[in-house]
mmCIF file with all atom_site columns, C-alpha atoms in Angstrom:
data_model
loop_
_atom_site.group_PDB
_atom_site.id
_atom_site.type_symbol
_atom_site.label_atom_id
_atom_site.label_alt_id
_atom_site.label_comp_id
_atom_site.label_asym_id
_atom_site.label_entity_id
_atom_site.label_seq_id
_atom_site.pdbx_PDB_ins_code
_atom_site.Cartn_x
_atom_site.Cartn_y
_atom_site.Cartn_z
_atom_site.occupancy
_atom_site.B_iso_or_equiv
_atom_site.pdbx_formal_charge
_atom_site.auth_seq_id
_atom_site.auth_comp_id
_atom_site.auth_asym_id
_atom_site.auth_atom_id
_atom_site.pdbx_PDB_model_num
ATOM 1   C CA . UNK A 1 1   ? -33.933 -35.192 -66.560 1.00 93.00 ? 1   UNK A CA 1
ATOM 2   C CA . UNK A 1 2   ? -37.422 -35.304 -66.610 1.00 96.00 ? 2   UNK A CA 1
ATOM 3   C CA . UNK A 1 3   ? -40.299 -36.455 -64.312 1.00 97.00 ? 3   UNK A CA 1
ATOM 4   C CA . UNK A 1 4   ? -43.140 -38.326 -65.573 1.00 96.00 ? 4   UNK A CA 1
ATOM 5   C CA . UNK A 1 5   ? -45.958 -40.652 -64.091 1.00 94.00 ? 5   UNK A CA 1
ATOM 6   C CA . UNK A 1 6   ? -44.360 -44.217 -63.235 1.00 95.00 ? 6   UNK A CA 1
ATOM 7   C CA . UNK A 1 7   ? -45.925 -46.981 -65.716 1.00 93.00 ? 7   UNK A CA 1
ATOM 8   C CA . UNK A 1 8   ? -45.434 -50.873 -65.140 1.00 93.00 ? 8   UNK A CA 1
ATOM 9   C CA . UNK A 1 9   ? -42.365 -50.784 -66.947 1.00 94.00 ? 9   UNK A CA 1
ATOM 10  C CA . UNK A 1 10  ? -40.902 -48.585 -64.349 1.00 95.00 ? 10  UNK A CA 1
ATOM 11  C CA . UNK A 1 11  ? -41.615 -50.850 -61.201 1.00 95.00 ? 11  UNK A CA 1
ATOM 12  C CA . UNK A 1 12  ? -38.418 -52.764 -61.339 1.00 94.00 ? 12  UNK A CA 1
ATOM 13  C CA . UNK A 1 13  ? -36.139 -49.634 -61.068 1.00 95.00 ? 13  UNK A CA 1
ATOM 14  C CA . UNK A 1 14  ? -38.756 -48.238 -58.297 1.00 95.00 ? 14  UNK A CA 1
ATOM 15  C CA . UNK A 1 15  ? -38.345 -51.155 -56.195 1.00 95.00 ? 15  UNK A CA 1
ATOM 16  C CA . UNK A 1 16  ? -34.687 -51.450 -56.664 1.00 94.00 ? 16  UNK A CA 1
ATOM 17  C CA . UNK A 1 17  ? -34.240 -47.494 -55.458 1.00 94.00 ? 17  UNK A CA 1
ATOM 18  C CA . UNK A 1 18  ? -36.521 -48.389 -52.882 1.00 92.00 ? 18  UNK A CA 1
ATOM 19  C CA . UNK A 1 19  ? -35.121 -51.136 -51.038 1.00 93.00 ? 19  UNK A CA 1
ATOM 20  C CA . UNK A 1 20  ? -31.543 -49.870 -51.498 1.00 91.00 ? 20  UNK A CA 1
ATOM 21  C CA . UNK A 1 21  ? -32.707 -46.380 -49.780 1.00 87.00 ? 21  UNK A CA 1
ATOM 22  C CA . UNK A 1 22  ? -34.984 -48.197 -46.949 1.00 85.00 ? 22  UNK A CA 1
ATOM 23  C CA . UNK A 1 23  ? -33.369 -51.862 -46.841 1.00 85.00 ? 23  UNK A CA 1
ATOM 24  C CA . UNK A 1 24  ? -35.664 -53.800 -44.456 1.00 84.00 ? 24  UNK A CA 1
ATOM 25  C CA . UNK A 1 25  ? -38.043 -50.857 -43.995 1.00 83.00 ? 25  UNK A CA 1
ATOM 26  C CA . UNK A 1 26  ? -38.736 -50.665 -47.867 1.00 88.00 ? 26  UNK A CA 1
ATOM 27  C CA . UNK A 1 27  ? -41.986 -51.327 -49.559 1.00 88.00 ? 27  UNK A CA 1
ATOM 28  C CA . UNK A 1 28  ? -42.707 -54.460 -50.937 1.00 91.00 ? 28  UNK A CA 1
ATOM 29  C CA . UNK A 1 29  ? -42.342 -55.143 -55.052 1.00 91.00 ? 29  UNK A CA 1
ATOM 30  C CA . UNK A 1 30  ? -46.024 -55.914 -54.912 1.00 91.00 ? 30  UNK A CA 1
ATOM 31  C CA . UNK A 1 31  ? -46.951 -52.704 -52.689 1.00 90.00 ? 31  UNK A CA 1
ATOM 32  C CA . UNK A 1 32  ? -44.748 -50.626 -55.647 1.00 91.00 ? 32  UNK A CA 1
ATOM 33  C CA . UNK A 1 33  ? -46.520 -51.912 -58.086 1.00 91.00 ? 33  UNK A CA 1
ATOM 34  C CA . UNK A 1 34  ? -50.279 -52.020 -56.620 1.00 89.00 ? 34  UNK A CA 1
ATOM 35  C CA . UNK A 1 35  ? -49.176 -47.858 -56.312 1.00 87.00 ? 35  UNK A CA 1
ATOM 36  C CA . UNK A 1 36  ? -48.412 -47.499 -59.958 1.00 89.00 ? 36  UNK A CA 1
ATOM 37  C CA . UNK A 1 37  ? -51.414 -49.423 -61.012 1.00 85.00 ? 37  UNK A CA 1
ATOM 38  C CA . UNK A 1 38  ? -53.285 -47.516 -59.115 1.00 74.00 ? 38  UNK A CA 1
ATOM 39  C CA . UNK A 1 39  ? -51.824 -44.275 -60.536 1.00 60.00 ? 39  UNK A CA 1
ATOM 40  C CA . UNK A 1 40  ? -54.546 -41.569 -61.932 1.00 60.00 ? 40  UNK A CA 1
ATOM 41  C CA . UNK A 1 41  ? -56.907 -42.752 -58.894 1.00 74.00 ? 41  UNK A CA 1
ATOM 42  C CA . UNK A 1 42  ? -55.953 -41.783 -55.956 1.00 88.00 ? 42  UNK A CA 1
ATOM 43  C CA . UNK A 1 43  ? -52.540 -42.925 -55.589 1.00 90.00 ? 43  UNK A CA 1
ATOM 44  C CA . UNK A 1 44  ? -49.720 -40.869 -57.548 1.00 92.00 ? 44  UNK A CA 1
ATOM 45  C CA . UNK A 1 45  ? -46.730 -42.435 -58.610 1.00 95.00 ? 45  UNK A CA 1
ATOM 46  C CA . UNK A 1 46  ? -43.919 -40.194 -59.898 1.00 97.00 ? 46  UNK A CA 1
ATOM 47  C CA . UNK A 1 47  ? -40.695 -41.200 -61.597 1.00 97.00 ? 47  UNK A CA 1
ATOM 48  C CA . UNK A 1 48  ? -37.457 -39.094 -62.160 1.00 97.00 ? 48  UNK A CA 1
ATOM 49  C CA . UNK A 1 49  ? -35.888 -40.319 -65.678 1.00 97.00 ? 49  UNK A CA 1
ATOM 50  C CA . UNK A 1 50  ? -32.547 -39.317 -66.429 1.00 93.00 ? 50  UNK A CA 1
ATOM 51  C CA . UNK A 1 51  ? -30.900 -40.992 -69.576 1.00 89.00 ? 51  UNK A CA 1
ATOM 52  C CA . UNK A 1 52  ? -33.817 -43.367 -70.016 1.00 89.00 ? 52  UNK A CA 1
ATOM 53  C CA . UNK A 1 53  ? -32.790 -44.425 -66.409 1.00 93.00 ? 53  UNK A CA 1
ATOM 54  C CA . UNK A 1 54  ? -34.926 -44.149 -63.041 1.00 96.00 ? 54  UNK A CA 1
ATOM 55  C CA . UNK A 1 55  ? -33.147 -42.433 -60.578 1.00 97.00 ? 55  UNK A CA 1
ATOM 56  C CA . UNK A 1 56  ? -35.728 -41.663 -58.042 1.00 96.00 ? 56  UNK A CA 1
ATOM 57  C CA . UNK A 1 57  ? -39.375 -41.586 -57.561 1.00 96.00 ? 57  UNK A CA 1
ATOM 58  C CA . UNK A 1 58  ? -42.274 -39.747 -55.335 1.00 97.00 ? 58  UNK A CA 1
ATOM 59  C CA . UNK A 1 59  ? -45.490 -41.690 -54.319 1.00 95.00 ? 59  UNK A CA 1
ATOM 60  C CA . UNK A 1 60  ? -47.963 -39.823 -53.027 1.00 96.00 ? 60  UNK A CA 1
ATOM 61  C CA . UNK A 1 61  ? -51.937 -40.584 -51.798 1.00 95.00 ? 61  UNK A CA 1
ATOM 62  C CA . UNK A 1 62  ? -54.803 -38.026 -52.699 1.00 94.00 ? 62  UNK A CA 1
ATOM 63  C CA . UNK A 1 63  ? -57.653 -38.147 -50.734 1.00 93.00 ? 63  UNK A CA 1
ATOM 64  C CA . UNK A 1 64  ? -60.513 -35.639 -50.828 1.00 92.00 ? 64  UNK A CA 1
ATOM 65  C CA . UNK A 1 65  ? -58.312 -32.081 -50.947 1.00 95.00 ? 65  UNK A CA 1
ATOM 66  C CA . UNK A 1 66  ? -55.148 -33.474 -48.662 1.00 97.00 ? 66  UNK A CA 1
ATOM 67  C CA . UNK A 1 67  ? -52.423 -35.191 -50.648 1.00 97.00 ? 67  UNK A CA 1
ATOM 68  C CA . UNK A 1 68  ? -50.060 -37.356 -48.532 1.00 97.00 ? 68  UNK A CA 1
ATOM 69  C CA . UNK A 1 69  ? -46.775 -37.073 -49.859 1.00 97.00 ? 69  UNK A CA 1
ATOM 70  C CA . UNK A 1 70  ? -45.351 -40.774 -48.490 1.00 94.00 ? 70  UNK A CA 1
ATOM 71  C CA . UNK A 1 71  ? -42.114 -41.475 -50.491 1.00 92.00 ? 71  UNK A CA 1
ATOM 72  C CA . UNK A 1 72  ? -39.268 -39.387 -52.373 1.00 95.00 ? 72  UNK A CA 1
ATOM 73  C CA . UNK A 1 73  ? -36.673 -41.652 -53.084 1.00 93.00 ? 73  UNK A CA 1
ATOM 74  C CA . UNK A 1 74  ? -33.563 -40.857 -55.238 1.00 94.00 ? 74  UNK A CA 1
ATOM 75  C CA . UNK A 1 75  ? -30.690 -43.631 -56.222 1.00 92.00 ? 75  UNK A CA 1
ATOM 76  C CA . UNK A 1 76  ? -27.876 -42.731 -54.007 1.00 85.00 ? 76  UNK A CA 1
ATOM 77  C CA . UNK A 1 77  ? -24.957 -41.761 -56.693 1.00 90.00 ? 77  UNK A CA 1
ATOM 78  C CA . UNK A 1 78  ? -28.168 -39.203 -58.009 1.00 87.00 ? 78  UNK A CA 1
ATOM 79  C CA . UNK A 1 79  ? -28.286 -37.433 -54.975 1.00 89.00 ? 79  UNK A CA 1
ATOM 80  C CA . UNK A 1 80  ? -27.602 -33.130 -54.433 1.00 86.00 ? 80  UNK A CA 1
ATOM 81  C CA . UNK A 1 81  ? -28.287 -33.215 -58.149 1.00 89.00 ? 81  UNK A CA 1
ATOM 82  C CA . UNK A 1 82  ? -31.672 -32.004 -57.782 1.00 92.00 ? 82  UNK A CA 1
ATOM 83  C CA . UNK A 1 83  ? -34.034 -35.221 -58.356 1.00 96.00 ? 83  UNK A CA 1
ATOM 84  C CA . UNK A 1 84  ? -35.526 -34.943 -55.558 1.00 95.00 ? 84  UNK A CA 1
ATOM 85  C CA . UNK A 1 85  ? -36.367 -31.009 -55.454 1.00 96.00 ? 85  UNK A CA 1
ATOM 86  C CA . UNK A 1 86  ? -37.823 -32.167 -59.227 1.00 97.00 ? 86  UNK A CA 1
ATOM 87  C CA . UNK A 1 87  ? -40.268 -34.602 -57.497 1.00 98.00 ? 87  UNK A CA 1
ATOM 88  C CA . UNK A 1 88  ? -41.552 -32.465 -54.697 1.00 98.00 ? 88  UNK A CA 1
ATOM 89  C CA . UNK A 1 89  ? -42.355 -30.141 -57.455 1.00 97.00 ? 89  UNK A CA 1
ATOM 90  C CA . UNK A 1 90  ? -43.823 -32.446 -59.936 1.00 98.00 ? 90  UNK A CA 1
ATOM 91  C CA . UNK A 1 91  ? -45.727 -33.751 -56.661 1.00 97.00 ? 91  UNK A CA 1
ATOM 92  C CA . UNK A 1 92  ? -47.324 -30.260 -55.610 1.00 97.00 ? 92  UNK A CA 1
ATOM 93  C CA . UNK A 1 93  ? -47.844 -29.431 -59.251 1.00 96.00 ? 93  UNK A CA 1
ATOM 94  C CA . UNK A 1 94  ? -50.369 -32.784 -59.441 1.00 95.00 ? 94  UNK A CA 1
ATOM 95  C CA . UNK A 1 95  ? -51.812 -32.271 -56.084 1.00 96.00 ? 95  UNK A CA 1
ATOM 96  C CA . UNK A 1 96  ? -52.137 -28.840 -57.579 1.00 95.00 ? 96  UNK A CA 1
ATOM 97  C CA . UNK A 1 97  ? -54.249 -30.328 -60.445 1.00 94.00 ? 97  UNK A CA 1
ATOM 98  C CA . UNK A 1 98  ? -56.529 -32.674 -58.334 1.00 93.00 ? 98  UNK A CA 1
ATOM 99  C CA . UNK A 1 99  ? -57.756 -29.487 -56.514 1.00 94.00 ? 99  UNK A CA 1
ATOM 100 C CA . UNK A 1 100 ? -56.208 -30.222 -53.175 1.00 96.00 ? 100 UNK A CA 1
ATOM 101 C CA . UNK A 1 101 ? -55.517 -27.134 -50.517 1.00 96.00 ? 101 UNK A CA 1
ATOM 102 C CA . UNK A 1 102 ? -52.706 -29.209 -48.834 1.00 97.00 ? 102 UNK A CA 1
ATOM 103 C CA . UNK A 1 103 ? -49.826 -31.775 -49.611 1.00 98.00 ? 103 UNK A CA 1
ATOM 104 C CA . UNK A 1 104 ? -48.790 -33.302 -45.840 1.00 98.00 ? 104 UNK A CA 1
ATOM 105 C CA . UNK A 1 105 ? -45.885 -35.671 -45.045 1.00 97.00 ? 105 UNK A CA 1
ATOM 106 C CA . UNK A 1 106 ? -43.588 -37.262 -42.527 1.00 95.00 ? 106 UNK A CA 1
ATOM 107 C CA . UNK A 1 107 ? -40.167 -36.832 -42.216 1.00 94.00 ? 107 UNK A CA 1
ATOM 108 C CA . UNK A 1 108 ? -37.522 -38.604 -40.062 1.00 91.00 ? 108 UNK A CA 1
ATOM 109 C CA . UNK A 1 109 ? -36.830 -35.550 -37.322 1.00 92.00 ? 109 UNK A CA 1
ATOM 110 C CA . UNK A 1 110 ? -32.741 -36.512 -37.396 1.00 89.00 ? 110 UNK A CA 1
ATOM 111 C CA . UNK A 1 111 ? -33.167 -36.715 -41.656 1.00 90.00 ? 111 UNK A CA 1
ATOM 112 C CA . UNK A 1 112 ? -31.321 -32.823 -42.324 1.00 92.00 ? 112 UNK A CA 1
ATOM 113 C CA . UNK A 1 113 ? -31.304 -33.181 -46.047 1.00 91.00 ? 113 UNK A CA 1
ATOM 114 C CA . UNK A 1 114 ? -34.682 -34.606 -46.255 1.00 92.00 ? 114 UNK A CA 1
ATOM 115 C CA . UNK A 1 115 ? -35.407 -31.682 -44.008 1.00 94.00 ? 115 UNK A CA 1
ATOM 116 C CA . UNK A 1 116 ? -33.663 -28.867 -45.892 1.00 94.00 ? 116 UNK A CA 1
ATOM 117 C CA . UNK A 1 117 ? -35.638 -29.956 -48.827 1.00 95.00 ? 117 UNK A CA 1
ATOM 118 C CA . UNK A 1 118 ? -38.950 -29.600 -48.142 1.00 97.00 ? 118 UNK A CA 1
ATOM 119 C CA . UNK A 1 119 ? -38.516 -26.777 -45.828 1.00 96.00 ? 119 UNK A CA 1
ATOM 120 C CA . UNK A 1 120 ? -36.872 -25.040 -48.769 1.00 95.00 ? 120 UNK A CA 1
ATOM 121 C CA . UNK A 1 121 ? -39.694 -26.168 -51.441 1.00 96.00 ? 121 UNK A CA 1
ATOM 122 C CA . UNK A 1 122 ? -41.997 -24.015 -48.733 1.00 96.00 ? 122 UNK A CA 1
ATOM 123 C CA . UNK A 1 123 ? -43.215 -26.981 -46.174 1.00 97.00 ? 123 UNK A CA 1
ATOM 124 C CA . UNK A 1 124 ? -44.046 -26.127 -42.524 1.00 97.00 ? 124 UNK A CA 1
ATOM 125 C CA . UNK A 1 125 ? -43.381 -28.257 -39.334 1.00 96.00 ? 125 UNK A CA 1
ATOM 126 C CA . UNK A 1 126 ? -47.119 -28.375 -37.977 1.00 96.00 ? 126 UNK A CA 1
ATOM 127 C CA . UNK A 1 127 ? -46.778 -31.603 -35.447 1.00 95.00 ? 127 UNK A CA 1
ATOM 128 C CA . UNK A 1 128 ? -44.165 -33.900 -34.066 1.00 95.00 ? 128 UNK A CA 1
ATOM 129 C CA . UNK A 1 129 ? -44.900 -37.547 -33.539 1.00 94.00 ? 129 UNK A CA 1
ATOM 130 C CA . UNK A 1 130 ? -42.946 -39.064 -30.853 1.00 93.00 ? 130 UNK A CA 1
ATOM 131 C CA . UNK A 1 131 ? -41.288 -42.359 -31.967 1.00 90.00 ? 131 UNK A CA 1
ATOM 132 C CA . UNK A 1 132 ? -43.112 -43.083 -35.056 1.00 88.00 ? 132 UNK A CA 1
ATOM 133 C CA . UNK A 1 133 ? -40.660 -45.057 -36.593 1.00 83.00 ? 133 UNK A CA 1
ATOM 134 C CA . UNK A 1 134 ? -39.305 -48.308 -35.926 1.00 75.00 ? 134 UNK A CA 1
ATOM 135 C CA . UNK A 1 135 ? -35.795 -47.485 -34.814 1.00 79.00 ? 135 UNK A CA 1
ATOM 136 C CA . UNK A 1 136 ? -37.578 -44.844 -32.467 1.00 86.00 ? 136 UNK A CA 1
ATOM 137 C CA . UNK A 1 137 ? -37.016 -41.989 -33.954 1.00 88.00 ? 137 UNK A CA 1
ATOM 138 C CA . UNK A 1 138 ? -39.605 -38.656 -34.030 1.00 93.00 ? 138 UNK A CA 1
ATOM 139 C CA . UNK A 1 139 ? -41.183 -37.987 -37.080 1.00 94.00 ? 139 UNK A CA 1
ATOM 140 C CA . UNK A 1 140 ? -41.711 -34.358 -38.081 1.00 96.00 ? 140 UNK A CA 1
ATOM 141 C CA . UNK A 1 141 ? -44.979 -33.280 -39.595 1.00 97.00 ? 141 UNK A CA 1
ATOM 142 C CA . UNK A 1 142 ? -44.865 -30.898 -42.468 1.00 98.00 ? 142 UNK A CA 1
ATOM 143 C CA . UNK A 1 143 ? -47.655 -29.217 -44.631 1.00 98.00 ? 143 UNK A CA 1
ATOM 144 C CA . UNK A 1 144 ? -47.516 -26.853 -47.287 1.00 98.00 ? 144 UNK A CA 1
ATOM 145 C CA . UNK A 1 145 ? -51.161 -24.793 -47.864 1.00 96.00 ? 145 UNK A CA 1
ATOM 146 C CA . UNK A 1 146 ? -51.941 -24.537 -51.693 1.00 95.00 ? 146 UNK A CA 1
ATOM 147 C CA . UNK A 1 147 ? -54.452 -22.545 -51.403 1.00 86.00 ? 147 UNK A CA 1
ATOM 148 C CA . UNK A 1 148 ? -58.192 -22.681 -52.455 1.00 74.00 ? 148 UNK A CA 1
ATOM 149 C CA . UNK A 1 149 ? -58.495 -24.598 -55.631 1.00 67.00 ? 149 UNK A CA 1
ATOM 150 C CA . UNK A 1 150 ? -58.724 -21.934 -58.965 1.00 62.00 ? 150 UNK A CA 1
ATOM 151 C CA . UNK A 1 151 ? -62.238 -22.193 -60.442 1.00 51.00 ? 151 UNK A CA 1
#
């Protein structure tokens, strides 16, 4: 496997893993593919390729020295294989290399796995936010300090 920044030819497979992991809640085709356009600006757009197929993705926002870490996604029958521990890292690693201090996110408080996996790629709970999603449940706040940029 490998992880790699999404191109246009990639926005098919993103939107496919992302409306099968967040049915009605998922991003639009045209919001997925405004992100990977806008890839190398601000926006990030991170693919996991795995026998020249996409089996999950990360899209994250920079802006200033915060990166917003707002969607790891992996294919369902790709899952506890490691994908997604791949795209947190390739994540922090660019964050990393746009000079930001601190990658944030939002998790889904009842979402263990998604928990367990950030927490164990070194994320901190630093806020709770009371119903934040639609169904009503809490989202969990997490941050992970990088550190002053190096030079």
């Amino acid at each position: 496997m490998i992880v790699r920044t999404a191109t246009k030819h990639d926005v098919g497979a993103v939107v496919d893993i992302e409306e099968r992991g967040f049915g009605r809640q998922a991003w639009s085709a045209q919001a997925v593919a405004e992100d990977v356009a806008g890839a190398s600006t601000a926006r990030v757009v991170l693919v996991a390729v795995d026998a020249a197929c996409v089996v999950g993705y990360a899209s994250m926002l920079v802006a200033g020295d915060v990166a917003d870490l707002d969607r790891v996604v992996v294919s369902a029958r790709n899952r506890r294989r490691g994908v997604g521990g791949a795209l947190v890292a390739a994540a922090v690693d660019e964050a990393r290399m746009r000079a930001c201090t601190r990658v944030m996110l939002e998790v889904a408080a009842g979402s263990q796995p998604a928990l367990a996996l950030y927490l164990g790629h070194g994320f901190a709970e630093v806020n709770r936010r009371r119903r934040y999603y639609a169904a009503g449940a809490d989202a969990i706040v997490l941050a992970l300090d990088l550190g002053a940029p190096d030079g």
